[in-house]
Amino acid sequence: MGVILVFLLGIGNFAVHKAVLESRHPLLGQVPMFFHLLGGRFSLIVEFLMLLGALLMVSQGSGGWIWLYLGYSGVNAVSAWLILTGRV
């Protein structure tokens, strides 16, 4: 059940991440240069590696990783909401 939850959260994280990248918000110009590698896809690779790590840890029985990834997803969602609605 934990793996499914983390996987679904990962789908949501990818969706909001992609939406932020496509928004062309001026804040994106202030991120470090290595995040612009591969046309901005480098940050999606980092997102994938975080999801993969969380999935591996949860599949091995580390239940605390569900809560950590849930917290990360919450912060990610709030950040995306702030950027996409123009509040920052």
mmCIF file of N, CA, C and O in Angstrom:
data_model
loop_
_atom_site.group_PDB
_atom_site.id
_atom_site.type_symbol
_atom_site.label_atom_id
_atom_site.label_comp_id
_atom_site.label_asym_id
_atom_site.label_seq_id
_atom_site.Cartn_x
_atom_site.Cartn_y
_atom_site.Cartn_z
ATOM 1 N N MET A 1 0.821 -1.191 0.000
ATOM 2 C CA MET A 1 0.000 0.000 0.000
ATOM 3 C C MET A 1 0.870 1.263 0.000
ATOM 4 O O MET A 1 0.543 2.236 -0.668
ATOM 5 N N GLY A 2 1.966 1.229 0.751
ATOM 6 C CA GLY A 2 2.860 2.369 0.821
ATOM 7 C C GLY A 2 3.504 2.685 -0.519
ATOM 8 O O GLY A 2 3.660 3.852 -0.885
ATOM 9 N N VAL A 3 3.869 1.648 -1.256
ATOM 10 C CA VAL A 3 4.490 1.846 -2.565
ATOM 11 C C VAL A 3 3.498 2.533 -3.507
ATOM 12 O O VAL A 3 3.870 3.444 -4.260
ATOM 13 N N ILE A 4 2.252 2.116 -3.451
ATOM 14 C CA ILE A 4 1.227 2.726 -4.312
ATOM 15 C C ILE A 4 1.039 4.193 -3.951
ATOM 16 O O ILE A 4 0.952 5.052 -4.835
ATOM 17 N N LEU A 5 1.000 4.491 -2.656
ATOM 18 C CA LEU A 5 0.834 5.877 -2.213
ATOM 19 C C LEU A 5 1.998 6.748 -2.684
ATOM 20 O O LEU A 5 1.790 7.834 -3.228
ATOM 21 N N VAL A 6 3.218 6.268 -2.494
ATOM 22 C CA VAL A 6 4.396 7.031 -2.921
ATOM 23 C C VAL A 6 4.391 7.200 -4.437
ATOM 24 O O VAL A 6 4.706 8.277 -4.949
ATOM 25 N N PHE A 7 4.000 6.166 -5.163
ATOM 26 C CA PHE A 7 3.941 6.252 -6.620
ATOM 27 C C PHE A 7 2.932 7.313 -7.065
ATOM 28 O O PHE A 7 3.208 8.131 -7.954
ATOM 29 N N LEU A 8 1.754 7.323 -6.448
ATOM 30 C CA LEU A 8 0.735 8.320 -6.791
ATOM 31 C C LEU A 8 1.193 9.736 -6.438
ATOM 32 O O LEU A 8 0.941 10.681 -7.192
ATOM 33 N N LEU A 9 1.865 9.866 -5.299
ATOM 34 C CA LEU A 9 2.422 11.170 -4.948
ATOM 35 C C LEU A 9 3.473 11.595 -5.971
ATOM 36 O O LEU A 9 3.575 12.775 -6.322
ATOM 37 N N GLY A 10 4.247 10.644 -6.455
ATOM 38 C CA GLY A 10 5.255 10.931 -7.468
ATOM 39 C C GLY A 10 4.639 11.436 -8.759
ATOM 40 O O GLY A 10 5.160 12.366 -9.387
ATOM 41 N N ILE A 11 3.512 10.854 -9.157
ATOM 42 C CA ILE A 11 2.808 11.330 -10.349
ATOM 43 C C ILE A 11 2.394 12.784 -10.154
ATOM 44 O O ILE A 11 2.571 13.621 -11.045
ATOM 45 N N GLY A 12 1.865 13.086 -8.981
ATOM 46 C CA GLY A 12 1.477 14.463 -8.684
ATOM 47 C C GLY A 12 2.671 15.405 -8.689
ATOM 48 O O GLY A 12 2.585 16.524 -9.211
ATOM 49 N N ASN A 13 3.789 14.954 -8.134
ATOM 50 C CA ASN A 13 4.997 15.783 -8.118
ATOM 51 C C ASN A 13 5.479 16.080 -9.533
ATOM 52 O O ASN A 13 5.879 17.201 -9.837
ATOM 53 N N PHE A 14 5.454 15.070 -10.390
ATOM 54 C CA PHE A 14 5.868 15.294 -11.776
ATOM 55 C C PHE A 14 4.926 16.266 -12.476
ATOM 56 O O PHE A 14 5.370 17.119 -13.245
ATOM 57 N N ALA A 15 3.642 16.153 -12.200
ATOM 58 C CA ALA A 15 2.667 17.036 -12.851
ATOM 59 C C ALA A 15 2.891 18.498 -12.458
ATOM 60 O O ALA A 15 2.926 19.383 -13.320
ATOM 61 N N VAL A 16 3.058 18.760 -11.162
ATOM 62 C CA VAL A 16 3.247 20.150 -10.735
ATOM 63 C C VAL A 16 4.624 20.661 -11.156
ATOM 64 O O VAL A 16 4.771 21.832 -11.507
ATOM 65 N N HIS A 17 5.613 19.788 -11.161
ATOM 66 C CA HIS A 17 6.954 20.187 -11.591
ATOM 67 C C HIS A 17 6.930 20.605 -13.059
ATOM 68 O O HIS A 17 7.482 21.646 -13.436
ATOM 69 N N LYS A 18 6.288 19.801 -13.891
ATOM 70 C CA LYS A 18 6.187 20.111 -15.316
ATOM 71 C C LYS A 18 5.404 21.404 -15.532
ATOM 72 O O LYS A 18 5.774 22.232 -16.371
ATOM 73 N N ALA A 19 4.337 21.604 -14.765
ATOM 74 C CA ALA A 19 3.546 22.825 -14.898
ATOM 75 C C ALA A 19 4.378 24.056 -14.545
ATOM 76 O O ALA A 19 4.291 25.087 -15.219
ATOM 77 N N VAL A 20 5.191 23.949 -13.511
ATOM 78 C CA VAL A 20 6.041 25.073 -13.125
ATOM 79 C C VAL A 20 7.090 25.342 -14.208
ATOM 80 O O VAL A 20 7.345 26.488 -14.568
ATOM 81 N N LEU A 21 7.689 24.292 -14.747
ATOM 82 C CA LEU A 21 8.678 24.480 -15.808
ATOM 83 C C LEU A 21 8.058 25.137 -17.035
ATOM 84 O O LEU A 21 8.670 26.000 -17.666
ATOM 85 N N GLU A 22 6.845 24.767 -17.373
ATOM 86 C CA GLU A 22 6.186 25.324 -18.555
ATOM 87 C C GLU A 22 5.637 26.730 -18.321
ATOM 88 O O GLU A 22 5.303 27.415 -19.275
ATOM 89 N N SER A 23 5.569 27.152 -17.066
ATOM 90 C CA SER A 23 5.024 28.480 -16.767
ATOM 91 C C SER A 23 5.984 29.601 -17.155
ATOM 92 O O SER A 23 5.571 30.745 -17.272
ATOM 93 N N ARG A 24 7.261 29.277 -17.298
ATOM 94 C CA ARG A 24 8.291 30.280 -17.625
ATOM 95 C C ARG A 24 8.293 31.438 -16.620
ATOM 96 O O ARG A 24 8.505 32.588 -16.966
ATOM 97 N N HIS A 25 8.045 31.111 -15.381
ATOM 98 C CA HIS A 25 8.033 32.120 -14.312
ATOM 99 C C HIS A 25 9.422 32.734 -14.177
ATOM 100 O O HIS A 25 10.432 32.038 -14.309
ATOM 101 N N PRO A 26 9.511 34.044 -13.910
ATOM 102 C CA PRO A 26 10.828 34.700 -13.777
ATOM 103 C C PRO A 26 11.702 34.091 -12.679
ATOM 104 O O PRO A 26 12.925 34.160 -12.749
ATOM 105 N N LEU A 27 11.082 33.486 -11.691
ATOM 106 C CA LEU A 27 11.827 32.856 -10.602
ATOM 107 C C LEU A 27 12.715 31.719 -11.111
ATOM 108 O O LEU A 27 13.769 31.447 -10.545
ATOM 109 N N LEU A 28 12.307 31.086 -12.200
ATOM 110 C CA LEU A 28 13.103 29.982 -12.760
ATOM 111 C C LEU A 28 14.449 30.458 -13.287
ATOM 112 O O LEU A 28 15.384 29.673 -13.378
ATOM 113 N N GLY A 29 14.547 31.732 -13.613
ATOM 114 C CA GLY A 29 15.820 32.279 -14.077
ATOM 115 C C GLY A 29 16.840 32.431 -12.966
ATOM 116 O O GLY A 29 18.014 32.657 -13.223
ATOM 117 N N GLN A 30 16.409 32.292 -11.717
ATOM 118 C CA GLN A 30 17.297 32.470 -10.578
ATOM 119 C C GLN A 30 17.831 31.158 -10.006
ATOM 120 O O GLN A 30 18.626 31.183 -9.074
ATOM 121 N N VAL A 31 17.394 30.031 -10.548
ATOM 122 C CA VAL A 31 17.889 28.748 -10.049
ATOM 123 C C VAL A 31 19.295 28.521 -10.594
ATOM 124 O O VAL A 31 19.672 29.095 -11.622
ATOM 125 N N PRO A 32 20.096 27.691 -9.923
ATOM 126 C CA PRO A 32 21.460 27.438 -10.406
ATOM 127 C C PRO A 32 21.479 26.931 -11.850
ATOM 128 O O PRO A 32 20.540 26.289 -12.316
ATOM 129 N N MET A 33 22.560 27.221 -12.523
ATOM 130 C CA MET A 33 22.678 26.931 -13.946
ATOM 131 C C MET A 33 22.525 25.448 -14.275
ATOM 132 O O MET A 33 21.965 25.104 -15.316
ATOM 133 N N PHE A 34 22.978 24.560 -13.396
ATOM 134 C CA PHE A 34 22.911 23.141 -13.731
ATOM 135 C C PHE A 34 21.473 22.634 -13.818
ATOM 136 O O PHE A 34 21.216 21.588 -14.391
ATOM 137 N N PHE A 35 20.512 23.369 -13.271
ATOM 138 C CA PHE A 35 19.111 22.974 -13.413
ATOM 139 C C PHE A 35 18.580 23.274 -14.814
ATOM 140 O O PHE A 35 17.540 22.785 -15.202
ATOM 141 N N HIS A 36 19.306 24.082 -15.571
ATOM 142 C CA HIS A 36 18.892 24.391 -16.931
ATOM 143 C C HIS A 36 19.463 23.394 -17.938
ATOM 144 O O HIS A 36 19.174 23.495 -19.129
ATOM 145 N N LEU A 37 20.275 22.446 -17.464
ATOM 146 C CA LEU A 37 20.844 21.444 -18.358
ATOM 147 C C LEU A 37 19.729 20.633 -19.015
ATOM 148 O O LEU A 37 18.663 20.423 -18.432
ATOM 149 N N LEU A 38 19.976 20.196 -20.199
ATOM 150 C CA LEU A 38 19.029 19.378 -20.972
ATOM 151 C C LEU A 38 17.692 20.087 -21.160
ATOM 152 O O LEU A 38 16.633 19.465 -21.157
ATOM 153 N N GLY A 39 17.715 21.383 -21.287
ATOM 154 C CA GLY A 39 16.494 22.141 -21.514
ATOM 155 C C GLY A 39 15.544 22.141 -20.323
ATOM 156 O O GLY A 39 14.339 22.196 -20.495
ATOM 157 N N GLY A 40 16.080 22.051 -19.120
ATOM 158 C CA GLY A 40 15.253 22.026 -17.918
ATOM 159 C C GLY A 40 14.874 20.625 -17.485
ATOM 160 O O GLY A 40 14.248 20.435 -16.449
ATOM 161 N N ARG A 41 15.251 19.651 -18.268
ATOM 162 C CA ARG A 41 14.886 18.265 -17.933
ATOM 163 C C ARG A 41 15.761 17.674 -16.835
ATOM 164 O O ARG A 41 15.421 16.648 -16.266
ATOM 165 N N PHE A 42 16.885 18.307 -16.548
ATOM 166 C CA PHE A 42 17.750 17.813 -15.478
ATOM 167 C C PHE A 42 16.991 17.783 -14.155
ATOM 168 O O PHE A 42 17.116 16.838 -13.383
ATOM 169 N N SER A 43 16.184 18.808 -13.920
ATOM 170 C CA SER A 43 15.423 18.839 -12.667
ATOM 171 C C SER A 43 14.375 17.723 -12.631
ATOM 172 O O SER A 43 14.053 17.208 -11.555
ATOM 173 N N LEU A 44 13.858 17.321 -13.789
ATOM 174 C CA LEU A 44 12.935 16.185 -13.823
ATOM 175 C C LEU A 44 13.666 14.882 -13.524
ATOM 176 O O LEU A 44 13.096 13.975 -12.908
ATOM 177 N N ILE A 45 14.924 14.784 -13.929
ATOM 178 C CA ILE A 45 15.723 13.599 -13.603
ATOM 179 C C ILE A 45 15.954 13.529 -12.097
ATOM 180 O O ILE A 45 15.853 12.460 -11.494
ATOM 181 N N VAL A 46 16.242 14.676 -11.481
ATOM 182 C CA VAL A 46 16.412 14.719 -10.022
ATOM 183 C C VAL A 46 15.108 14.306 -9.342
ATOM 184 O O VAL A 46 15.122 13.536 -8.369
ATOM 185 N N GLU A 47 13.980 14.788 -9.855
ATOM 186 C CA GLU A 47 12.664 14.417 -9.314
ATOM 187 C C GLU A 47 12.454 12.903 -9.404
ATOM 188 O O GLU A 47 11.979 12.260 -8.466
ATOM 189 N N PHE A 48 12.837 12.319 -10.552
ATOM 190 C CA PHE A 48 12.703 10.875 -10.728
ATOM 191 C C PHE A 48 13.574 10.111 -9.744
ATOM 192 O O PHE A 48 13.137 9.106 -9.166
ATOM 193 N N LEU A 49 14.802 10.571 -9.546
ATOM 194 C CA LEU A 49 15.706 9.884 -8.616
ATOM 195 C C LEU A 49 15.181 9.948 -7.188
ATOM 196 O O LEU A 49 15.326 8.984 -6.426
ATOM 197 N N MET A 50 14.558 11.056 -6.821
ATOM 198 C CA MET A 50 13.971 11.153 -5.481
ATOM 199 C C MET A 50 12.809 10.171 -5.337
ATOM 200 O O MET A 50 12.669 9.501 -4.312
ATOM 201 N N LEU A 51 11.971 10.087 -6.369
ATOM 202 C CA LEU A 51 10.857 9.135 -6.344
ATOM 203 C C LEU A 51 11.379 7.708 -6.285
ATOM 204 O O LEU A 51 10.886 6.893 -5.491
ATOM 205 N N LEU A 52 12.366 7.404 -7.098
ATOM 206 C CA LEU A 52 12.935 6.055 -7.108
ATOM 207 C C LEU A 52 13.499 5.686 -5.740
ATOM 208 O O LEU A 52 13.263 4.582 -5.237
ATOM 209 N N GLY A 53 14.237 6.604 -5.127
ATOM 210 C CA GLY A 53 14.792 6.343 -3.805
ATOM 211 C C GLY A 53 13.702 6.105 -2.766
ATOM 212 O O GLY A 53 13.800 5.168 -1.951
ATOM 213 N N ALA A 54 12.665 6.918 -2.799
ATOM 214 C CA ALA A 54 11.569 6.745 -1.845
ATOM 215 C C ALA A 54 10.861 5.415 -2.075
ATOM 216 O O ALA A 54 10.535 4.701 -1.121
ATOM 217 N N LEU A 55 10.637 5.065 -3.337
ATOM 218 C CA LEU A 55 9.986 3.785 -3.641
ATOM 219 C C LEU A 55 10.827 2.604 -3.168
ATOM 220 O O LEU A 55 10.296 1.630 -2.605
ATOM 221 N N LEU A 56 12.133 2.681 -3.379
ATOM 222 C CA LEU A 56 13.008 1.590 -2.933
ATOM 223 C C LEU A 56 13.003 1.456 -1.414
ATOM 224 O O LEU A 56 12.955 0.343 -0.882
ATOM 225 N N MET A 57 13.054 2.573 -0.711
ATOM 226 C CA MET A 57 13.063 2.529 0.750
ATOM 227 C C MET A 57 11.742 1.991 1.295
ATOM 228 O O MET A 57 11.726 1.167 2.212
ATOM 229 N N VAL A 58 10.637 2.434 0.723
ATOM 230 C CA VAL A 58 9.321 1.969 1.192
ATOM 231 C C VAL A 58 9.141 0.493 0.878
ATOM 232 O O VAL A 58 8.609 -0.262 1.698
ATOM 233 N N SER A 59 9.598 0.060 -0.290
ATOM 234 C CA SER A 59 9.450 -1.352 -0.648
ATOM 235 C C SER A 59 10.278 -2.260 0.257
ATOM 236 O O SER A 59 9.964 -3.445 0.400
ATOM 237 N N GLN A 60 11.320 -1.714 0.890
ATOM 238 C CA GLN A 60 12.140 -2.484 1.818
ATOM 239 C C GLN A 60 11.609 -2.438 3.248
ATOM 240 O O GLN A 60 12.238 -2.954 4.160
ATOM 241 N N GLY A 61 10.471 -1.770 3.439
ATOM 242 C CA GLY A 61 9.833 -1.764 4.750
ATOM 243 C C GLY A 61 10.096 -0.540 5.601
ATOM 244 O O GLY A 61 9.723 -0.520 6.772
ATOM 245 N N SER A 62 10.723 0.474 5.061
ATOM 246 C CA SER A 62 10.983 1.702 5.818
ATOM 247 C C SER A 62 9.774 2.624 5.709
ATOM 248 O O SER A 62 9.684 3.457 4.808
ATOM 249 N N GLY A 63 8.833 2.469 6.618
ATOM 250 C CA GLY A 63 7.588 3.224 6.582
ATOM 251 C C GLY A 63 7.749 4.711 6.794
ATOM 252 O O GLY A 63 6.910 5.500 6.352
ATOM 253 N N GLY A 64 8.812 5.129 7.459
ATOM 254 C CA GLY A 64 9.032 6.548 7.690
ATOM 255 C C GLY A 64 9.229 7.322 6.405
ATOM 256 O O GLY A 64 8.947 8.522 6.333
ATOM 257 N N TRP A 65 9.679 6.652 5.365
ATOM 258 C CA TRP A 65 9.903 7.318 4.084
ATOM 259 C C TRP A 65 8.590 7.746 3.441
ATOM 260 O O TRP A 65 8.566 8.684 2.653
ATOM 261 N N ILE A 66 7.512 7.053 3.756
ATOM 262 C CA ILE A 66 6.208 7.484 3.245
ATOM 263 C C ILE A 66 5.905 8.880 3.772
ATOM 264 O O ILE A 66 5.479 9.764 3.025
ATOM 265 N N TRP A 67 6.131 9.083 5.064
ATOM 266 C CA TRP A 67 5.850 10.383 5.678
ATOM 267 C C TRP A 67 6.784 11.460 5.149
ATOM 268 O O TRP A 67 6.364 12.602 4.918
ATOM 269 N N LEU A 68 8.047 11.113 4.946
ATOM 270 C CA LEU A 68 8.996 12.088 4.396
ATOM 271 C C LEU A 68 8.600 12.495 2.977
ATOM 272 O O LEU A 68 8.618 13.681 2.629
ATOM 273 N N TYR A 69 8.230 11.523 2.153
ATOM 274 C CA TYR A 69 7.852 11.837 0.786
ATOM 275 C C TYR A 69 6.519 12.568 0.745
ATOM 276 O O TYR A 69 6.307 13.433 -0.112
ATOM 277 N N LEU A 70 5.630 12.246 1.664
ATOM 278 C CA LEU A 70 4.364 12.979 1.763
ATOM 279 C C LEU A 70 4.626 14.437 2.132
ATOM 280 O O LEU A 70 4.029 15.350 1.550
ATOM 281 N N GLY A 71 5.530 14.679 3.062
ATOM 282 C CA GLY A 71 5.908 16.044 3.428
ATOM 283 C C GLY A 71 6.546 16.778 2.273
ATOM 284 O O GLY A 71 6.230 17.946 1.999
ATOM 285 N N TYR A 72 7.450 16.109 1.569
ATOM 286 C CA TYR A 72 8.093 16.699 0.394
ATOM 287 C C TYR A 72 7.046 17.051 -0.656
ATOM 288 O O TYR A 72 7.082 18.125 -1.259
ATOM 289 N N SER A 73 6.095 16.156 -0.864
ATOM 290 C CA SER A 73 5.042 16.397 -1.857
ATOM 291 C C SER A 73 4.178 17.589 -1.455
ATOM 292 O O SER A 73 3.759 18.377 -2.314
ATOM 293 N N GLY A 74 3.909 17.726 -0.169
ATOM 294 C CA GLY A 74 3.127 18.861 0.310
ATOM 295 C C GLY A 74 3.845 20.177 0.076
ATOM 296 O O GLY A 74 3.248 21.154 -0.409
ATOM 297 N N VAL A 75 5.129 20.206 0.404
ATOM 298 C CA VAL A 75 5.923 21.421 0.177
ATOM 299 C C VAL A 75 6.003 21.720 -1.322
ATOM 300 O O VAL A 75 5.884 22.874 -1.748
ATOM 301 N N ASN A 76 6.169 20.683 -2.115
ATOM 302 C CA ASN A 76 6.232 20.822 -3.570
ATOM 303 C C ASN A 76 4.914 21.394 -4.111
ATOM 304 O O ASN A 76 4.914 22.292 -4.955
ATOM 305 N N ALA A 77 3.792 20.897 -3.626
ATOM 306 C CA ALA A 77 2.477 21.359 -4.087
ATOM 307 C C ALA A 77 2.239 22.821 -3.701
ATOM 308 O O ALA A 77 1.754 23.611 -4.521
ATOM 309 N N VAL A 78 2.586 23.187 -2.473
ATOM 310 C CA VAL A 78 2.399 24.572 -2.033
ATOM 311 C C VAL A 78 3.301 25.507 -2.834
ATOM 312 O O VAL A 78 2.868 26.581 -3.273
ATOM 313 N N SER A 79 4.538 25.099 -3.062
ATOM 314 C CA SER A 79 5.462 25.914 -3.852
ATOM 315 C C SER A 79 4.945 26.105 -5.272
ATOM 316 O O SER A 79 4.974 27.222 -5.810
ATOM 317 N N ALA A 80 4.474 25.034 -5.886
ATOM 318 C CA ALA A 80 3.938 25.130 -7.240
ATOM 319 C C ALA A 80 2.710 26.035 -7.271
ATOM 320 O O ALA A 80 2.556 26.849 -8.190
ATOM 321 N N TRP A 81 1.850 25.921 -6.282
ATOM 322 C CA TRP A 81 0.656 26.765 -6.210
ATOM 323 C C TRP A 81 1.048 28.237 -6.114
ATOM 324 O O TRP A 81 0.468 29.084 -6.803
ATOM 325 N N LEU A 82 2.040 28.538 -5.273
ATOM 326 C CA LEU A 82 2.497 29.923 -5.127
ATOM 327 C C LEU A 82 3.066 30.461 -6.439
ATOM 328 O O LEU A 82 2.807 31.606 -6.815
ATOM 329 N N ILE A 83 3.832 29.645 -7.137
ATOM 330 C CA ILE A 83 4.435 30.081 -8.392
ATOM 331 C C ILE A 83 3.379 30.219 -9.491
ATOM 332 O O ILE A 83 3.333 31.241 -10.194
ATOM 333 N N LEU A 84 2.529 29.230 -9.623
ATOM 334 C CA LEU A 84 1.562 29.234 -10.722
ATOM 335 C C LEU A 84 0.457 30.271 -10.560
ATOM 336 O O LEU A 84 -0.114 30.725 -11.549
ATOM 337 N N THR A 85 0.158 30.660 -9.326
ATOM 338 C CA THR A 85 -0.864 31.679 -9.112
ATOM 339 C C THR A 85 -0.273 33.073 -9.045
ATOM 340 O O THR A 85 -1.010 34.036 -8.846
ATOM 341 N N GLY A 86 1.043 33.184 -9.185
ATOM 342 C CA GLY A 86 1.698 34.480 -9.213
ATOM 343 C C GLY A 86 1.824 35.145 -7.852
ATOM 344 O O GLY A 86 1.975 36.358 -7.754
ATOM 345 N N ARG A 87 1.785 34.377 -6.800
ATOM 346 C CA ARG A 87 1.906 34.936 -5.449
ATOM 347 C C ARG A 87 3.353 35.214 -5.060
ATOM 348 O O ARG A 87 3.601 35.868 -4.062
ATOM 349 N N VAL A 88 4.293 34.692 -5.820
ATOM 350 C CA VAL A 88 5.724 35.002 -5.607
ATOM 351 C C VAL A 88 6.326 35.508 -6.887
ATOM 352 O O VAL A 88 5.850 35.297 -7.962
#
